Amino acid sequence: MYEKLENLRKLPEEKKFEYIWRIGNDIDNGILPHWRNISETINKELGVPEEEYLSESAYRKMYQSAKKFYDEGVFNLETNSEELTQLKEAITENKKTLAKIRTENLEINKVYREMGRSELLADRVIEAAQLLAKEQPFISPSPLNIIQDNKKTACLCFGDTHYGVEFTVKGLYGEVINSYSPEIFEDRMWKLLEKIKEIIVKEQLTTLNVYSLGDELDGILRMGQLMKLRYGIVESTIKYSEFICLWLNELSKYVNIRYQMTTGNHTQLRMLNGKKGTFEDENMSIIIKWFIKERMKDNPNFELIDNETNMIFDEVSGYNLLGIHGEVKNMESALKDFTQIYNIKINYLIAGHMHHQKEQEVGKNTKVINIGSIIGLDNYSLSLGKSANASATVLIFEENQGKSIEYSINLN
């Protein structure tokens, strides 16, 4: 419909009857609907005063009269006339427009096919989760006694795992500054688990909010990244999903888990060479979430909370917390924008994406917090002149105090 409306617009160089002739040709070729459905628009495009609007019949008769002369070859008797030249140009433009619409229709159909494939991919990943659950079932932990302490809330925040990528960053003397691989990712996550177990005991936690802040995978954003991947996108998705379920299942032996996650920019599918944001809902993070939900559904100590905004939203000891991946220009402005958009006070805006830790106070018990990354320093960070340890963070919130304790866990 959008392309059809574009064809109704009068071109700046078009004269009145050239325009009517082109519209008539488009109707004959099925590009535009019948005269009666577009006569009002034609009047407006020609600048006809509303009290002098012509009916669809008037425009149709103008075109049909001219078409009789054209079909009889009358215009061919004056091959050098200016009118004939203009007419031929109008016909040529009409053919170009028709060809353009046909091409665009082909592209639209390709988009629909790609969207269908993404839905098929989701089905296949869920089937894989169901098969793994059947062939390699987790040993479900015994239910933990839930003592809900609203006065104190603990939140584990981690993100930017970029699973599947492999690299080594060296320093000025050839020393290794940081290495990363699927095995190193797993080692860091098990190290993180041991540190969390210590915090659970120290803080006497029975419930832990686990926030995954996006970019679980690597290699979807830019074609050049594919060369650094050990696995393909689908295999990376399944391997990461299965590992994180195994990790969460192990953690759930020690604490009840409320799990939430955001979508990231690196996991966004850019089909048909689409630009950023073209297919916002086509994101592998969503598929990972579906996998986790299916794989962990029988664990009594695990709850997946799914927010339809694909962000994290929680109430922590009386304060509102919003978690995003963090691809925003200014975190402070973003906090104010989200507060206005959703008409609710946001006390804490938490994000990943930047691969380093940062905290900024915006007001009383109101802060923006950037969380470090599991991947740590990489070549992209170096190109920006940024560096930071691989890390995750546990935040403790208390009633009437806000964020009272922070555990920054170094994973290098």
PDB file of C-alpha atoms in Angstrom, residues 100-353:
ATOM      1  CA  LYS A 100      10.836  -0.925  -9.181  1.00  0.00           C
ATOM      2  CA  ILE A 101       7.656  -2.120  -7.481  1.00  0.00           C
ATOM      3  CA  ARG A 102       8.187  -5.647  -8.773  1.00  0.00           C
ATOM      4  CA  THR A 103      11.749  -5.605  -7.413  1.00  0.00           C
ATOM      5  CA  GLU A 104      10.595  -4.284  -4.043  1.00  0.00           C
ATOM      6  CA  ASN A 105       7.909  -6.960  -3.880  1.00  0.00           C
ATOM      7  CA  LEU A 106      10.602  -9.586  -4.415  1.00  0.00           C
ATOM      8  CA  GLU A 107      12.624  -8.095  -1.544  1.00  0.00           C
ATOM      9  CA  ILE A 108       9.560  -8.035   0.716  1.00  0.00           C
ATOM     10  CA  ASN A 109       8.908 -11.704  -0.052  1.00  0.00           C
ATOM     11  CA  LYS A 110      12.549 -12.455   0.835  1.00  0.00           C
ATOM     12  CA  VAL A 111      12.034 -10.729   4.176  1.00  0.00           C
ATOM     13  CA  TYR A 112       8.963 -12.859   4.867  1.00  0.00           C
ATOM     14  CA  ARG A 113      10.953 -15.978   3.992  1.00  0.00           C
ATOM     15  CA  GLU A 114      13.773 -14.954   6.347  1.00  0.00           C
ATOM     16  CA  MET A 115      11.285 -14.239   9.144  1.00  0.00           C
ATOM     17  CA  GLY A 116       9.810 -17.674   8.560  1.00  0.00           C
ATOM     18  CA  ARG A 117      13.278 -19.172   8.858  1.00  0.00           C
ATOM     19  CA  SER A 118      13.871 -17.393  12.174  1.00  0.00           C
ATOM     20  CA  GLU A 119      10.628 -18.872  13.522  1.00  0.00           C
ATOM     21  CA  LEU A 120      11.734 -22.269  12.272  1.00  0.00           C
ATOM     22  CA  LEU A 121      15.090 -21.736  14.002  1.00  0.00           C
ATOM     23  CA  ALA A 122      13.309 -21.003  17.278  1.00  0.00           C
ATOM     24  CA  ASP A 123      11.319 -24.223  16.925  1.00  0.00           C
ATOM     25  CA  ARG A 124      14.500 -26.200  16.279  1.00  0.00           C
ATOM     26  CA  VAL A 125      16.301 -24.727  19.301  1.00  0.00           C
ATOM     27  CA  ILE A 126      13.353 -25.526  21.563  1.00  0.00           C
ATOM     28  CA  GLU A 127      13.272 -29.068  20.144  1.00  0.00           C
ATOM     29  CA  ALA A 128      16.990 -29.344  20.967  1.00  0.00           C
ATOM     30  CA  ALA A 129      16.264 -28.247  24.551  1.00  0.00           C
ATOM     31  CA  GLN A 130      13.503 -30.833  24.850  1.00  0.00           C
ATOM     32  CA  LEU A 131      15.746 -33.568  23.432  1.00  0.00           C
ATOM     33  CA  LEU A 132      18.593 -32.699  25.798  1.00  0.00           C
ATOM     34  CA  ALA A 133      16.183 -32.640  28.732  1.00  0.00           C
ATOM     35  CA  LYS A 134      15.103 -36.148  27.774  1.00  0.00           C
ATOM     36  CA  GLU A 135      18.530 -37.627  26.976  1.00  0.00           C
ATOM     37  CA  GLN A 136      20.624 -35.697  29.532  1.00  0.00           C
ATOM     38  CA  PRO A 137      18.248 -34.634  32.305  1.00  0.00           C
ATOM     39  CA  PHE A 138      19.535 -32.397  35.064  1.00  0.00           C
ATOM     40  CA  ILE A 139      19.460 -33.731  38.576  1.00  0.00           C
ATOM     41  CA  SER A 140      16.873 -31.386  39.995  1.00  0.00           C
ATOM     42  CA  PRO A 141      17.929 -29.940  43.342  1.00  0.00           C
ATOM     43  CA  SER A 142      15.735 -30.296  46.377  1.00  0.00           C
ATOM     44  CA  PRO A 143      13.406 -27.330  46.931  1.00  0.00           C
ATOM     45  CA  LEU A 144      14.977 -24.691  49.154  1.00  0.00           C
ATOM     46  CA  ASN A 145      13.073 -23.027  51.933  1.00  0.00           C
ATOM     47  CA  ILE A 146      12.077 -19.607  50.622  1.00  0.00           C
ATOM     48  CA  ILE A 147      12.381 -16.911  53.243  1.00  0.00           C
ATOM     49  CA  GLN A 148      11.479 -13.777  51.360  1.00  0.00           C
ATOM     50  CA  ASP A 149      13.352 -10.866  52.899  1.00  0.00           C
ATOM     51  CA  ASN A 150      11.957  -7.707  51.333  1.00  0.00           C
ATOM     52  CA  LYS A 151      14.322  -5.590  53.419  1.00  0.00           C
ATOM     53  CA  LYS A 152      17.375  -6.931  51.576  1.00  0.00           C
ATOM     54  CA  THR A 153      17.660  -7.926  47.904  1.00  0.00           C
ATOM     55  CA  ALA A 154      20.686  -9.423  46.150  1.00  0.00           C
ATOM     56  CA  CYS A 155      21.264  -9.124  42.406  1.00  0.00           C
ATOM     57  CA  LEU A 156      23.950 -10.822  40.342  1.00  0.00           C
ATOM     58  CA  CYS A 157      24.641  -8.806  37.186  1.00  0.00           C
ATOM     59  CA  PHE A 158      26.742 -10.160  34.332  1.00  0.00           C
ATOM     60  CA  GLY A 159      26.825  -9.843  30.548  1.00  0.00           C
ATOM     61  CA  ASP A 160      28.786  -9.524  27.331  1.00  0.00           C
ATOM     62  CA  THR A 161      29.894 -13.139  27.335  1.00  0.00           C
ATOM     63  CA  HIS A 162      30.318 -13.115  23.523  1.00  0.00           C
ATOM     64  CA  TYR A 163      30.362 -16.892  23.493  1.00  0.00           C
ATOM     65  CA  GLY A 164      32.109 -18.632  20.606  1.00  0.00           C
ATOM     66  CA  VAL A 165      34.782 -16.044  19.844  1.00  0.00           C
ATOM     67  CA  GLU A 166      38.480 -16.859  20.223  1.00  0.00           C
ATOM     68  CA  PHE A 167      41.347 -14.358  20.463  1.00  0.00           C
ATOM     69  CA  THR A 168      44.522 -13.395  22.284  1.00  0.00           C
ATOM     70  CA  VAL A 169      45.520  -9.797  23.055  1.00  0.00           C
ATOM     71  CA  LYS A 170      49.237  -9.226  23.638  1.00  0.00           C
ATOM     72  CA  GLY A 171      51.076  -6.394  25.325  1.00  0.00           C
ATOM     73  CA  LEU A 172      54.168  -4.367  24.454  1.00  0.00           C
ATOM     74  CA  TYR A 173      56.544  -7.152  25.517  1.00  0.00           C
ATOM     75  CA  GLY A 174      54.610  -9.907  23.833  1.00  0.00           C
ATOM     76  CA  GLU A 175      52.925 -10.906  27.075  1.00  0.00           C
ATOM     77  CA  VAL A 176      49.318 -12.074  27.007  1.00  0.00           C
ATOM     78  CA  ILE A 177      46.996  -9.354  28.334  1.00  0.00           C
ATOM     79  CA  ASN A 178      43.807 -11.320  27.761  1.00  0.00           C
ATOM     80  CA  SER A 179      42.747 -14.519  26.040  1.00  0.00           C
ATOM     81  CA  TYR A 180      39.267 -15.755  25.360  1.00  0.00           C
ATOM     82  CA  SER A 181      37.631 -18.920  24.095  1.00  0.00           C
ATOM     83  CA  PRO A 182      34.602 -21.059  24.951  1.00  0.00           C
ATOM     84  CA  GLU A 183      36.748 -22.916  27.506  1.00  0.00           C
ATOM     85  CA  ILE A 184      37.938 -19.672  29.149  1.00  0.00           C
ATOM     86  CA  PHE A 185      34.335 -18.459  29.279  1.00  0.00           C
ATOM     87  CA  GLU A 186      33.328 -21.634  31.127  1.00  0.00           C
ATOM     88  CA  ASP A 187      36.290 -21.376  33.530  1.00  0.00           C
ATOM     89  CA  ARG A 188      35.331 -17.782  34.378  1.00  0.00           C
ATOM     90  CA  MET A 189      31.715 -18.733  34.962  1.00  0.00           C
ATOM     91  CA  TRP A 190      32.676 -21.574  37.341  1.00  0.00           C
ATOM     92  CA  LYS A 191      35.003 -19.176  39.159  1.00  0.00           C
ATOM     93  CA  LEU A 192      32.094 -16.743  39.391  1.00  0.00           C
ATOM     94  CA  LEU A 193      29.906 -19.476  40.872  1.00  0.00           C
ATOM     95  CA  GLU A 194      32.431 -20.171  43.639  1.00  0.00           C
ATOM     96  CA  LYS A 195      32.602 -16.472  44.507  1.00  0.00           C
ATOM     97  CA  ILE A 196      28.810 -16.227  44.598  1.00  0.00           C
ATOM     98  CA  LYS A 197      28.602 -19.192  46.961  1.00  0.00           C
ATOM     99  CA  GLU A 198      30.838 -17.293  49.377  1.00  0.00           C
ATOM    100  CA  ILE A 199      28.573 -14.223  49.121  1.00  0.00           C
ATOM    101  CA  ILE A 200      25.458 -16.377  49.671  1.00  0.00           C
ATOM    102  CA  VAL A 201      26.922 -17.631  52.956  1.00  0.00           C
ATOM    103  CA  LYS A 202      28.238 -14.242  54.047  1.00  0.00           C
ATOM    104  CA  GLU A 203      24.990 -12.367  53.305  1.00  0.00           C
ATOM    105  CA  GLN A 204      22.746 -15.298  54.335  1.00  0.00           C
ATOM    106  CA  LEU A 205      20.885 -15.181  51.023  1.00  0.00           C
ATOM    107  CA  THR A 206      17.964 -17.435  50.213  1.00  0.00           C
ATOM    108  CA  THR A 207      17.005 -15.722  46.939  1.00  0.00           C
ATOM    109  CA  LEU A 208      19.231 -14.256  44.221  1.00  0.00           C
ATOM    110  CA  ASN A 209      18.102 -12.152  41.272  1.00  0.00           C
ATOM    111  CA  VAL A 210      20.265 -13.095  38.309  1.00  0.00           C
ATOM    112  CA  TYR A 211      20.365 -10.482  35.526  1.00  0.00           C
ATOM    113  CA  SER A 212      21.939 -11.350  32.169  1.00  0.00           C
ATOM    114  CA  LEU A 213      22.592  -8.070  30.364  1.00  0.00           C
ATOM    115  CA  GLY A 214      22.888  -9.291  26.773  1.00  0.00           C
ATOM    116  CA  ASP A 215      25.425 -10.045  24.049  1.00  0.00           C
ATOM    117  CA  GLU A 216      25.595 -13.710  24.978  1.00  0.00           C
ATOM    118  CA  LEU A 217      26.992 -14.539  21.532  1.00  0.00           C
ATOM    119  CA  ASP A 218      29.482 -13.016  19.114  1.00  0.00           C
ATOM    120  CA  GLY A 219      29.651 -12.925  15.345  1.00  0.00           C
ATOM    121  CA  ILE A 220      26.206 -11.768  14.217  1.00  0.00           C
ATOM    122  CA  LEU A 221      26.906  -8.045  14.186  1.00  0.00           C
ATOM    123  CA  ARG A 222      29.655  -7.876  11.571  1.00  0.00           C
ATOM    124  CA  MET A 223      30.732 -10.305   8.842  1.00  0.00           C
ATOM    125  CA  GLY A 224      34.403  -9.962   9.884  1.00  0.00           C
ATOM    126  CA  GLN A 225      33.621 -11.480  13.264  1.00  0.00           C
ATOM    127  CA  LEU A 226      32.643 -14.783  11.723  1.00  0.00           C
ATOM    128  CA  MET A 227      36.327 -15.537  11.079  1.00  0.00           C
ATOM    129  CA  LYS A 228      36.988 -15.505  14.848  1.00  0.00           C
ATOM    130  CA  LEU A 229      34.205 -17.932  15.731  1.00  0.00           C
ATOM    131  CA  ARG A 230      34.787 -21.569  16.565  1.00  0.00           C
ATOM    132  CA  TYR A 231      31.154 -22.504  15.946  1.00  0.00           C
ATOM    133  CA  GLY A 232      28.377 -21.313  13.677  1.00  0.00           C
ATOM    134  CA  ILE A 233      25.641 -19.072  15.046  1.00  0.00           C
ATOM    135  CA  VAL A 234      23.124 -21.859  15.633  1.00  0.00           C
ATOM    136  CA  GLU A 235      25.645 -24.188  17.259  1.00  0.00           C
ATOM    137  CA  SER A 236      26.947 -21.335  19.430  1.00  0.00           C
ATOM    138  CA  THR A 237      23.384 -20.593  20.537  1.00  0.00           C
ATOM    139  CA  ILE A 238      22.716 -24.162  21.610  1.00  0.00           C
ATOM    140  CA  LYS A 239      26.111 -24.659  23.276  1.00  0.00           C
ATOM    141  CA  TYR A 240      25.845 -21.401  25.225  1.00  0.00           C
ATOM    142  CA  SER A 241      22.244 -22.114  26.214  1.00  0.00           C
ATOM    143  CA  GLU A 242      23.054 -25.596  27.438  1.00  0.00           C
ATOM    144  CA  PHE A 243      26.050 -24.408  29.455  1.00  0.00           C
ATOM    145  CA  ILE A 244      24.203 -21.538  31.116  1.00  0.00           C
ATOM    146  CA  CYS A 245      21.384 -23.923  32.067  1.00  0.00           C
ATOM    147  CA  LEU A 246      23.921 -26.305  33.609  1.00  0.00           C
ATOM    148  CA  TRP A 247      25.474 -23.349  35.475  1.00  0.00           C
ATOM    149  CA  LEU A 248      22.107 -22.056  36.719  1.00  0.00           C
ATOM    150  CA  ASN A 249      21.069 -25.534  37.776  1.00  0.00           C
ATOM    151  CA  GLU A 250      24.225 -25.839  39.873  1.00  0.00           C
ATOM    152  CA  LEU A 251      23.709 -22.392  41.426  1.00  0.00           C
ATOM    153  CA  SER A 252      20.111 -23.278  42.279  1.00  0.00           C
ATOM    154  CA  LYS A 253      21.398 -25.900  44.720  1.00  0.00           C
ATOM    155  CA  TYR A 254      22.472 -23.061  47.007  1.00  0.00           C
ATOM    156  CA  VAL A 255      19.923 -20.308  46.420  1.00  0.00           C
ATOM    157  CA  ASN A 256      16.555 -19.707  44.803  1.00  0.00           C
ATOM    158  CA  ILE A 257      17.012 -17.952  41.459  1.00  0.00           C
ATOM    159  CA  ARG A 258      14.840 -15.281  39.843  1.00  0.00           C
ATOM    160  CA  TYR A 259      16.307 -15.010  36.332  1.00  0.00           C
ATOM    161  CA  GLN A 260      15.855 -12.140  33.869  1.00  0.00           C
ATOM    162  CA  MET A 261      17.685 -11.167  30.691  1.00  0.00           C
ATOM    163  CA  THR A 262      17.839  -8.447  28.067  1.00  0.00           C
ATOM    164  CA  THR A 263      18.447  -8.607  24.336  1.00  0.00           C
ATOM    165  CA  GLY A 264      21.794  -7.342  23.056  1.00  0.00           C
ATOM    166  CA  ASN A 265      22.991  -5.736  19.850  1.00  0.00           C
ATOM    167  CA  HIS A 266      25.463  -8.512  18.976  1.00  0.00           C
ATOM    168  CA  THR A 267      22.722 -11.134  19.043  1.00  0.00           C
ATOM    169  CA  GLN A 268      20.424  -9.205  16.703  1.00  0.00           C
ATOM    170  CA  LEU A 269      19.856 -10.902  13.357  1.00  0.00           C
ATOM    171  CA  ARG A 270      20.555  -8.527  10.462  1.00  0.00           C
ATOM    172  CA  MET A 271      18.867 -10.368   7.630  1.00  0.00           C
ATOM    173  CA  LEU A 272      19.200  -9.287   4.000  1.00  0.00           C
ATOM    174  CA  ASN A 273      22.158  -7.079   5.053  1.00  0.00           C
ATOM    175  CA  GLY A 274      19.682  -5.083   7.131  1.00  0.00           C
ATOM    176  CA  LYS A 275      20.887  -2.188   9.219  1.00  0.00           C
ATOM    177  CA  LYS A 276      20.798  -1.979  12.993  1.00  0.00           C
ATOM    178  CA  GLY A 277      17.260  -2.084  14.336  1.00  0.00           C
ATOM    179  CA  THR A 278      15.671  -3.353  11.110  1.00  0.00           C
ATOM    180  CA  PHE A 279      14.539  -6.584  12.800  1.00  0.00           C
ATOM    181  CA  GLU A 280      14.525  -5.658  16.497  1.00  0.00           C
ATOM    182  CA  ASP A 281      12.503  -8.705  17.524  1.00  0.00           C
ATOM    183  CA  GLU A 282      14.694 -11.103  15.537  1.00  0.00           C
ATOM    184  CA  ASN A 283      17.291 -11.609  18.263  1.00  0.00           C
ATOM    185  CA  MET A 284      19.088 -14.774  19.338  1.00  0.00           C
ATOM    186  CA  SER A 285      18.815 -13.667  22.977  1.00  0.00           C
ATOM    187  CA  ILE A 286      15.091 -14.353  22.753  1.00  0.00           C
ATOM    188  CA  ILE A 287      15.784 -17.858  21.473  1.00  0.00           C
ATOM    189  CA  ILE A 288      18.292 -18.420  24.288  1.00  0.00           C
ATOM    190  CA  LYS A 289      15.585 -17.351  26.735  1.00  0.00           C
ATOM    191  CA  TRP A 290      13.142 -19.851  25.247  1.00  0.00           C
ATOM    192  CA  PHE A 291      15.775 -22.589  25.549  1.00  0.00           C
ATOM    193  CA  ILE A 292      16.421 -21.764  29.214  1.00  0.00           C
ATOM    194  CA  LYS A 293      12.704 -21.660  29.972  1.00  0.00           C
ATOM    195  CA  GLU A 294      12.166 -25.090  28.439  1.00  0.00           C
ATOM    196  CA  ARG A 295      15.295 -26.693  29.906  1.00  0.00           C
ATOM    197  CA  MET A 296      14.797 -25.356  33.452  1.00  0.00           C
ATOM    198  CA  LYS A 297      11.031 -25.711  33.747  1.00  0.00           C
ATOM    199  CA  ASP A 298      11.226 -28.655  36.180  1.00  0.00           C
ATOM    200  CA  ASN A 299      13.682 -26.974  38.556  1.00  0.00           C
ATOM    201  CA  PRO A 300      11.756 -25.960  41.713  1.00  0.00           C
ATOM    202  CA  ASN A 301      14.389 -23.376  42.686  1.00  0.00           C
ATOM    203  CA  PHE A 302      14.402 -21.506  39.379  1.00  0.00           C
ATOM    204  CA  GLU A 303      11.992 -18.909  38.011  1.00  0.00           C
ATOM    205  CA  LEU A 304      12.373 -17.196  34.636  1.00  0.00           C
ATOM    206  CA  ILE A 305      10.716 -13.775  34.523  1.00  0.00           C
ATOM    207  CA  ASP A 306       9.909 -12.686  30.988  1.00  0.00           C
ATOM    208  CA  ASN A 307       9.285  -8.980  30.419  1.00  0.00           C
ATOM    209  CA  GLU A 308       7.657  -8.223  27.057  1.00  0.00           C
ATOM    210  CA  THR A 309       9.899  -5.171  26.576  1.00  0.00           C
ATOM    211  CA  ASN A 310      12.936  -7.508  26.416  1.00  0.00           C
ATOM    212  CA  MET A 311      14.398  -5.490  29.282  1.00  0.00           C
ATOM    213  CA  ILE A 312      14.781  -6.317  32.971  1.00  0.00           C
ATOM    214  CA  PHE A 313      12.402  -4.698  35.421  1.00  0.00           C
ATOM    215  CA  ASP A 314      12.364  -5.465  39.114  1.00  0.00           C
ATOM    216  CA  GLU A 315      11.427  -4.045  42.496  1.00  0.00           C
ATOM    217  CA  VAL A 316      14.372  -4.356  44.879  1.00  0.00           C
ATOM    218  CA  SER A 317      13.700  -3.562  48.537  1.00  0.00           C
ATOM    219  CA  GLY A 318      11.282  -0.803  47.613  1.00  0.00           C
ATOM    220  CA  TYR A 319      13.244   0.628  44.663  1.00  0.00           C
ATOM    221  CA  ASN A 320      12.581   0.246  40.930  1.00  0.00           C
ATOM    222  CA  LEU A 321      15.413  -1.231  38.896  1.00  0.00           C
ATOM    223  CA  LEU A 322      15.577  -1.305  35.086  1.00  0.00           C
ATOM    224  CA  GLY A 323      18.167  -3.410  33.262  1.00  0.00           C
ATOM    225  CA  ILE A 324      19.116  -2.786  29.631  1.00  0.00           C
ATOM    226  CA  HIS A 325      21.929  -3.964  27.429  1.00  0.00           C
ATOM    227  CA  GLY A 326      23.227  -0.403  27.363  1.00  0.00           C
ATOM    228  CA  GLU A 327      23.533   0.705  23.747  1.00  0.00           C
ATOM    229  CA  VAL A 328      22.582   4.274  24.634  1.00  0.00           C
ATOM    230  CA  LYS A 329      24.534   7.511  24.215  1.00  0.00           C
ATOM    231  CA  ASN A 330      24.060   8.731  27.767  1.00  0.00           C
ATOM    232  CA  MET A 331      22.978   6.606  30.721  1.00  0.00           C
ATOM    233  CA  GLU A 332      21.763   9.534  32.808  1.00  0.00           C
ATOM    234  CA  SER A 333      19.578  10.831  29.971  1.00  0.00           C
ATOM    235  CA  ALA A 334      18.352   7.276  29.327  1.00  0.00           C
ATOM    236  CA  LEU A 335      17.241   6.929  32.975  1.00  0.00           C
ATOM    237  CA  LYS A 336      15.228  10.134  32.731  1.00  0.00           C
ATOM    238  CA  ASP A 337      13.775   9.079  29.359  1.00  0.00           C
ATOM    239  CA  PHE A 338      12.663   5.663  30.655  1.00  0.00           C
ATOM    240  CA  THR A 339      11.093   7.303  33.714  1.00  0.00           C
ATOM    241  CA  GLN A 340       9.055   9.553  31.434  1.00  0.00           C
ATOM    242  CA  ILE A 341       8.190   6.890  28.836  1.00  0.00           C
ATOM    243  CA  TYR A 342       6.871   4.349  31.340  1.00  0.00           C
ATOM    244  CA  ASN A 343       5.531   6.927  33.795  1.00  0.00           C
ATOM    245  CA  ILE A 344       7.252   5.252  36.720  1.00  0.00           C
ATOM    246  CA  LYS A 345      10.193   6.307  38.839  1.00  0.00           C
ATOM    247  CA  ILE A 346      13.369   4.411  37.880  1.00  0.00           C
ATOM    248  CA  ASN A 347      15.813   4.434  40.778  1.00  0.00           C
ATOM    249  CA  TYR A 348      18.535   2.286  39.254  1.00  0.00           C
ATOM    250  CA  LEU A 349      19.402   1.858  35.573  1.00  0.00           C
ATOM    251  CA  ILE A 350      21.823  -1.037  35.083  1.00  0.00           C
ATOM    252  CA  ALA A 351      23.562  -1.860  31.809  1.00  0.00           C
ATOM    253  CA  GLY A 352      26.400  -3.772  30.186  1.00  0.00           C
ATOM    254  CA  HIS A 353      27.686  -3.102  26.648  1.00  0.00           C
TER     255      HIS A 353
END
